[in-house]
Amino acid sequence: MKNSNKGLNHDEPILFEIGGVDKSGVDLNKPTFKENFIGECFEDREIGLPGLSEPESIRHYVRLSRKNYSIDAGLYPLGSCTMKHNPRLNEKLARLKGFSEVHPLQPLSTCQGALELIDEISIWLKELTGMKAVTMTPKAGAQGELCGMLAIKKAIEARNECNRTKVLVPDSAHGTNPATAAFLGFDVVTIKSDKNGRLNFDDFKENVDKDFAAAMITNPNTCGLFEDDIIEIANYIHDAGGYLYCDGANFNALVGKVRPGDLGIDAMHINLHKTFSTPHGGGGPGSGPVVFSDILKDFCPAPLLKKDEENYYLVENHNDKDIDKSFGRLCVFHGQMGMFVRALSYMMSHGSDGLRQVSEDAVLNANYIKSSLEGILTPAYEGYCMHEVLFNDDFLSGTGVETIDFAKALIDKGYHPMTIYFPLVVHGALLVEPTETESKNSIDQFIETIRELASKTQDGEDFFKKAPIYTPIRRLDETKAARNPVLRWQKNDVIAAE
Ligand SMILES: *Cc1c(COP(=O)(O)O)cnc(C)c1O
């Protein structure tokens, strides 16, 4: 096999390419049974699993893990994603046996502590949001949106107003918002943003009519700006007989400062893997609890966690009067237990003052970046931002360098790029979210790198078009990858070398 290692970074073929079928990392005794007692299920042909020794397989996975940029390796300024440090205290608590080994089907009498923990985090979430009810089961923000909108749909049905099919979504929204509404059969109407990056309230009002069901609004929105008219908008929505769903992915800017319930919001998901520091993606499953206002609380999904004098119990039967208006069940079990432990650990270790400090520092850090890059990058909107700062590509105009080239060059400098080309309302968008967990030192270093790259854009596009040069794979043909995805390895596949 040709060696295409660079420096101390090894090229990494997949297991099936490095493993031979003729060897094995384990010693198994020859089976001693005499007769075939499983009939046609008996197999003795090669099943094609790769055989590797223990050191070979360990090296494979360790090398793969080193290719993965992570929050533990460096600043991860991906806007809208809130890539904050995952405290090790959370991990320690999540590994306590009573939590890590709890099974969703074990008798409730044997897991009262786990149920108490779910109750405790529910109380925190209701307190922090000023909302009446919370459902803990959704597995991600996107599923939380589905949950919230299902409750809204059910509430509309309960009023016998099934003509209400229209959902208004601002043009700066995350794609999951219109996707969720469309998935549930609503008609999605896009509302324009105004020149200040906020929802255009006049355009909004013009689209509210007798068919209006709900609006899905993100606050702070994906431009990193607070929707100043939110209370007026909420009142308008309620007067028109509709509901206000809030995409709470940006709750990190508000936690401990503003309670969404006080803004007139009817349902909102909270991404525990954003605001409450649980790991994202490969580091662990997501979790997207949804909080509900008084008018929606009866429609939220089963199970309902309750307590009599002594014990916690679950209300799950749809005939039970406590949940007879519920839209049903969203998930088989009770949600991501490990994430609840981590998130509660984060909340309790910060306390109410610490959580307030979280959002203050997150907002301060974003504004520090914004003002430090004044005259270097071009902010999309004037004035202070919330917890993330949005730039457009005006600073690149005339250089031949595009947003994507700039982002790729950042990789060579040791940084995961910021979010680019989102939100769609800003040309060549660059969305930077430092979070509160970055130190001034690390932010200063990042700012210095951005300055250096920005000044290089004046020397022409060459340097940028070549980037990244230090990654194992350089520029991918993203169009081809999207149009012609190869999702399954086949024995004779040849991965095209760059
Ligand atoms: C992250 C995000 C979502 C989706 O949340 P997931 O947990 O990734 O499903 C929705 N809206 C916004 C604004 C987000 O940033």
PDB file of N, CA, C and O in Angstrom, residues 266-308:
ATOM      1  N   ASP A 266     -45.331  30.767  23.194  1.00  0.00           N
ATOM      2  CA  ASP A 266     -46.199  29.638  23.561  1.00  0.00           C
ATOM      3  C   ASP A 266     -45.461  28.316  23.631  1.00  0.00           C
ATOM      4  O   ASP A 266     -45.864  27.418  24.359  1.00  0.00           O
ATOM      5  N   ALA A 267     -44.428  28.166  22.815  1.00  0.00           N
ATOM      6  CA  ALA A 267     -43.642  26.922  22.863  1.00  0.00           C
ATOM      7  C   ALA A 267     -42.235  27.255  22.382  1.00  0.00           C
ATOM      8  O   ALA A 267     -42.059  28.090  21.493  1.00  0.00           O
ATOM      9  N   MET A 268     -41.258  26.612  23.000  1.00  0.00           N
ATOM     10  CA  MET A 268     -39.870  26.871  22.600  1.00  0.00           C
ATOM     11  C   MET A 268     -39.015  25.647  22.922  1.00  0.00           C
ATOM     12  O   MET A 268     -39.149  25.074  24.006  1.00  0.00           O
ATOM     13  N   HIS A 269     -38.164  25.260  21.990  1.00  0.00           N
ATOM     14  CA  HIS A 269     -37.243  24.172  22.320  1.00  0.00           C
ATOM     15  C   HIS A 269     -35.959  24.771  22.888  1.00  0.00           C
ATOM     16  O   HIS A 269     -35.614  25.922  22.614  1.00  0.00           O
ATOM     17  N   ILE A 270     -35.300  23.972  23.687  1.00  0.00           N
ATOM     18  CA  ILE A 270     -34.012  24.387  24.263  1.00  0.00           C
ATOM     19  C   ILE A 270     -33.005  23.309  23.879  1.00  0.00           C
ATOM     20  O   ILE A 270     -33.223  22.131  24.147  1.00  0.00           O
ATOM     21  N   ASN A 271     -31.928  23.706  23.221  1.00  0.00           N
ATOM     22  CA  ASN A 271     -30.924  22.709  22.849  1.00  0.00           C
ATOM     23  C   ASN A 271     -29.974  22.536  24.030  1.00  0.00           C
ATOM     24  O   ASN A 271     -29.141  23.404  24.281  1.00  0.00           O
ATOM     25  N   LEU A 272     -30.119  21.428  24.759  1.00  0.00           N
ATOM     26  CA  LEU A 272     -29.209  21.213  25.902  1.00  0.00           C
ATOM     27  C   LEU A 272     -27.762  21.169  25.419  1.00  0.00           C
ATOM     28  O   LEU A 272     -26.847  21.541  26.144  1.00  0.00           O
ATOM     29  N   HIS A 273     -27.560  20.707  24.174  1.00  0.00           N
ATOM     30  CA  HIS A 273     -26.201  20.622  23.621  1.00  0.00           C
ATOM     31  C   HIS A 273     -25.693  21.977  23.145  1.00  0.00           C
ATOM     32  O   HIS A 273     -24.580  22.079  22.677  1.00  0.00           O
ATOM     33  N   LYS A 274     -26.480  22.995  23.246  1.00  0.00           N
ATOM     34  CA  LYS A 274     -25.965  24.338  22.979  1.00  0.00           C
ATOM     35  C   LYS A 274     -25.887  25.072  24.319  1.00  0.00           C
ATOM     36  O   LYS A 274     -24.841  25.146  24.935  1.00  0.00           O
ATOM     37  N   THR A 275     -27.030  25.558  24.784  1.00  0.00           N
ATOM     38  CA  THR A 275     -27.034  26.408  25.973  1.00  0.00           C
ATOM     39  C   THR A 275     -26.484  25.714  27.223  1.00  0.00           C
ATOM     40  O   THR A 275     -25.822  26.337  28.039  1.00  0.00           O
ATOM     41  N   PHE A 276     -26.777  24.419  27.374  1.00  0.00           N
ATOM     42  CA  PHE A 276     -26.427  23.793  28.646  1.00  0.00           C
ATOM     43  C   PHE A 276     -25.254  22.817  28.562  1.00  0.00           C
ATOM     44  O   PHE A 276     -25.164  21.877  29.345  1.00  0.00           O
ATOM     45  N   SER A 277     -24.375  23.071  27.590  1.00  0.00           N
ATOM     46  CA  SER A 277     -23.010  22.515  27.587  1.00  0.00           C
ATOM     47  C   SER A 277     -22.876  21.016  27.393  1.00  0.00           C
ATOM     48  O   SER A 277     -21.812  20.464  27.635  1.00  0.00           O
ATOM     49  N   THR A 278     -23.952  20.323  26.969  1.00  0.00           N
ATOM     50  CA  THR A 278     -23.767  18.891  26.726  1.00  0.00           C
ATOM     51  C   THR A 278     -23.125  18.725  25.348  1.00  0.00           C
ATOM     52  O   THR A 278     -23.237  19.616  24.510  1.00  0.00           O
ATOM     53  N   PRO A 279     -22.406  17.624  25.122  1.00  0.00           N
ATOM     54  CA  PRO A 279     -21.651  17.503  23.868  1.00  0.00           C
ATOM     55  C   PRO A 279     -22.561  17.443  22.635  1.00  0.00           C
ATOM     56  O   PRO A 279     -23.698  17.015  22.716  1.00  0.00           O
ATOM     57  N   HIS A 280     -22.012  17.912  21.520  1.00  0.00           N
ATOM     58  CA  HIS A 280     -22.739  17.847  20.245  1.00  0.00           C
ATOM     59  C   HIS A 280     -22.366  16.586  19.480  1.00  0.00           C
ATOM     60  O   HIS A 280     -21.244  16.107  19.585  1.00  0.00           O
ATOM     61  N   GLY A 281     -23.239  16.172  18.644  1.00  0.00           N
ATOM     62  CA  GLY A 281     -22.954  15.186  17.599  1.00  0.00           C
ATOM     63  C   GLY A 281     -22.123  14.018  18.074  1.00  0.00           C
ATOM     64  O   GLY A 281     -22.533  13.278  18.959  1.00  0.00           O
ATOM     65  N   GLY A 282     -20.931  13.862  17.482  1.00  0.00           N
ATOM     66  CA  GLY A 282     -20.095  12.715  17.774  1.00  0.00           C
ATOM     67  C   GLY A 282     -19.777  12.554  19.253  1.00  0.00           C
ATOM     68  O   GLY A 282     -19.489  11.460  19.721  1.00  0.00           O
ATOM     69  N   GLY A 283     -19.845  13.650  20.012  1.00  0.00           N
ATOM     70  CA  GLY A 283     -19.545  13.573  21.436  1.00  0.00           C
ATOM     71  C   GLY A 283     -20.705  13.058  22.254  1.00  0.00           C
ATOM     72  O   GLY A 283     -20.586  12.825  23.452  1.00  0.00           O
ATOM     73  N   GLY A 284     -21.846  12.870  21.649  1.00  0.00           N
ATOM     74  CA  GLY A 284     -23.001  12.422  22.412  1.00  0.00           C
ATOM     75  C   GLY A 284     -24.264  12.840  21.705  1.00  0.00           C
ATOM     76  O   GLY A 284     -24.222  13.699  20.849  1.00  0.00           O
ATOM     77  N   PRO A 285     -25.388  12.235  22.078  1.00  0.00           N
ATOM     78  CA  PRO A 285     -26.644  12.590  21.417  1.00  0.00           C
ATOM     79  C   PRO A 285     -27.101  13.977  21.836  1.00  0.00           C
ATOM     80  O   PRO A 285     -26.719  14.475  22.893  1.00  0.00           O
ATOM     81  N   GLY A 286     -27.930  14.608  21.028  1.00  0.00           N
ATOM     82  CA  GLY A 286     -28.487  15.902  21.396  1.00  0.00           C
ATOM     83  C   GLY A 286     -29.686  15.709  22.303  1.00  0.00           C
ATOM     84  O   GLY A 286     -30.100  14.599  22.594  1.00  0.00           O
ATOM     85  N   SER A 287     -30.216  16.828  22.770  1.00  0.00           N
ATOM     86  CA  SER A 287     -31.421  16.783  23.578  1.00  0.00           C
ATOM     87  C   SER A 287     -32.126  18.127  23.431  1.00  0.00           C
ATOM     88  O   SER A 287     -31.501  19.163  23.598  1.00  0.00           O
ATOM     89  N   GLY A 288     -33.401  18.077  23.113  1.00  0.00           N
ATOM     90  CA  GLY A 288     -34.132  19.326  22.838  1.00  0.00           C
ATOM     91  C   GLY A 288     -35.457  19.435  23.559  1.00  0.00           C
ATOM     92  O   GLY A 288     -36.517  19.437  22.936  1.00  0.00           O
ATOM     93  N   PRO A 289     -35.426  19.543  24.920  1.00  0.00           N
ATOM     94  CA  PRO A 289     -36.673  19.721  25.672  1.00  0.00           C
ATOM     95  C   PRO A 289     -37.476  20.914  25.136  1.00  0.00           C
ATOM     96  O   PRO A 289     -36.895  21.877  24.629  1.00  0.00           O
ATOM     97  N   VAL A 290     -38.797  20.832  25.292  1.00  0.00           N
ATOM     98  CA  VAL A 290     -39.664  21.925  24.822  1.00  0.00           C
ATOM     99  C   VAL A 290     -40.484  22.458  25.996  1.00  0.00           C
ATOM    100  O   VAL A 290     -41.084  21.674  26.740  1.00  0.00           O
ATOM    101  N   VAL A 291     -40.486  23.767  26.150  1.00  0.00           N
ATOM    102  CA  VAL A 291     -41.310  24.384  27.202  1.00  0.00           C
ATOM    103  C   VAL A 291     -42.589  24.944  26.565  1.00  0.00           C
ATOM    104  O   VAL A 291     -42.583  25.351  25.402  1.00  0.00           O
ATOM    105  N   PHE A 292     -43.667  24.921  27.364  1.00  0.00           N
ATOM    106  CA  PHE A 292     -44.976  25.329  26.847  1.00  0.00           C
ATOM    107  C   PHE A 292     -45.626  26.374  27.758  1.00  0.00           C
ATOM    108  O   PHE A 292     -45.456  26.330  28.979  1.00  0.00           O
ATOM    109  N   SER A 293     -46.401  27.258  27.138  1.00  0.00           N
ATOM    110  CA  SER A 293     -47.155  28.255  27.896  1.00  0.00           C
ATOM    111  C   SER A 293     -48.435  27.616  28.423  1.00  0.00           C
ATOM    112  O   SER A 293     -48.772  26.481  28.082  1.00  0.00           O
ATOM    113  N   ASP A 294     -49.165  28.389  29.227  1.00  0.00           N
ATOM    114  CA  ASP A 294     -50.392  27.899  29.824  1.00  0.00           C
ATOM    115  C   ASP A 294     -51.385  27.390  28.772  1.00  0.00           C
ATOM    116  O   ASP A 294     -52.002  26.345  28.954  1.00  0.00           O
ATOM    117  N   ILE A 295     -51.507  28.114  27.655  1.00  0.00           N
ATOM    118  CA  ILE A 295     -52.545  27.719  26.689  1.00  0.00           C
ATOM    119  C   ILE A 295     -52.167  26.468  25.897  1.00  0.00           C
ATOM    120  O   ILE A 295     -53.004  25.864  25.261  1.00  0.00           O
ATOM    121  N   LEU A 296     -50.899  26.064  25.931  1.00  0.00           N
ATOM    122  CA  LEU A 296     -50.502  24.875  25.170  1.00  0.00           C
ATOM    123  C   LEU A 296     -50.194  23.669  26.044  1.00  0.00           C
ATOM    124  O   LEU A 296     -50.069  22.549  25.561  1.00  0.00           O
ATOM    125  N   LYS A 297     -50.094  23.899  27.355  1.00  0.00           N
ATOM    126  CA  LYS A 297     -49.530  22.844  28.211  1.00  0.00           C
ATOM    127  C   LYS A 297     -50.322  21.533  28.178  1.00  0.00           C
ATOM    128  O   LYS A 297     -49.750  20.464  28.315  1.00  0.00           O
ATOM    129  N   ASP A 298     -51.631  21.619  27.939  1.00  0.00           N
ATOM    130  CA  ASP A 298     -52.435  20.389  27.924  1.00  0.00           C
ATOM    131  C   ASP A 298     -52.192  19.541  26.672  1.00  0.00           C
ATOM    132  O   ASP A 298     -52.619  18.391  26.615  1.00  0.00           O
ATOM    133  N   PHE A 299     -51.567  20.133  25.669  1.00  0.00           N
ATOM    134  CA  PHE A 299     -51.425  19.423  24.399  1.00  0.00           C
ATOM    135  C   PHE A 299     -50.065  18.747  24.245  1.00  0.00           C
ATOM    136  O   PHE A 299     -49.799  18.094  23.253  1.00  0.00           O
ATOM    137  N   CYS A 300     -49.188  18.945  25.231  1.00  0.00           N
ATOM    138  CA  CYS A 300     -47.830  18.412  25.073  1.00  0.00           C
ATOM    139  C   CYS A 300     -47.830  16.888  25.205  1.00  0.00           C
ATOM    140  O   CYS A 300     -48.774  16.286  25.690  1.00  0.00           O
ATOM    141  N   PRO A 301     -46.767  16.251  24.728  1.00  0.00           N
ATOM    142  CA  PRO A 301     -46.798  14.796  24.593  1.00  0.00           C
ATOM    143  C   PRO A 301     -46.679  14.039  25.919  1.00  0.00           C
ATOM    144  O   PRO A 301     -46.172  14.562  26.904  1.00  0.00           O
ATOM    145  N   ALA A 302     -47.125  12.786  25.891  1.00  0.00           N
ATOM    146  CA  ALA A 302     -46.904  11.863  26.992  1.00  0.00           C
ATOM    147  C   ALA A 302     -45.455  11.362  26.885  1.00  0.00           C
ATOM    148  O   ALA A 302     -44.887  11.434  25.791  1.00  0.00           O
ATOM    149  N   PRO A 303     -44.853  10.856  27.952  1.00  0.00           N
ATOM    150  CA  PRO A 303     -45.433  10.702  29.276  1.00  0.00           C
ATOM    151  C   PRO A 303     -45.328  11.978  30.105  1.00  0.00           C
ATOM    152  O   PRO A 303     -44.478  12.823  29.845  1.00  0.00           O
ATOM    153  N   LEU A 304     -46.219  12.043  31.083  1.00  0.00           N
ATOM    154  CA  LEU A 304     -46.186  13.145  32.036  1.00  0.00           C
ATOM    155  C   LEU A 304     -45.594  12.591  33.326  1.00  0.00           C
ATOM    156  O   LEU A 304     -46.018  11.535  33.786  1.00  0.00           O
ATOM    157  N   LEU A 305     -44.625  13.287  33.898  1.00  0.00           N
ATOM    158  CA  LEU A 305     -44.004  12.821  35.131  1.00  0.00           C
ATOM    159  C   LEU A 305     -44.707  13.478  36.315  1.00  0.00           C
ATOM    160  O   LEU A 305     -44.797  14.704  36.369  1.00  0.00           O
ATOM    161  N   LYS A 306     -45.244  12.653  37.228  1.00  0.00           N
ATOM    162  CA  LYS A 306     -45.929  13.234  38.396  1.00  0.00           C
ATOM    163  C   LYS A 306     -45.457  12.552  39.673  1.00  0.00           C
ATOM    164  O   LYS A 306     -44.793  11.527  39.627  1.00  0.00           O
ATOM    165  N   LYS A 307     -45.850  13.129  40.797  1.00  0.00           N
ATOM    166  CA  LYS A 307     -45.452  12.554  42.073  1.00  0.00           C
ATOM    167  C   LYS A 307     -46.645  12.528  43.013  1.00  0.00           C
ATOM    168  O   LYS A 307     -47.384  13.515  43.108  1.00  0.00           O
ATOM    169  N   ASP A 308     -46.868  11.361  43.673  1.00  0.00           N
ATOM    170  CA  ASP A 308     -47.874  11.366  44.739  1.00  0.00           C
ATOM    171  C   ASP A 308     -47.135  11.681  46.040  1.00  0.00           C
ATOM    172  O   ASP A 308     -46.039  12.231  45.995  1.00  0.00           O
TER     173      ASP A 308
END
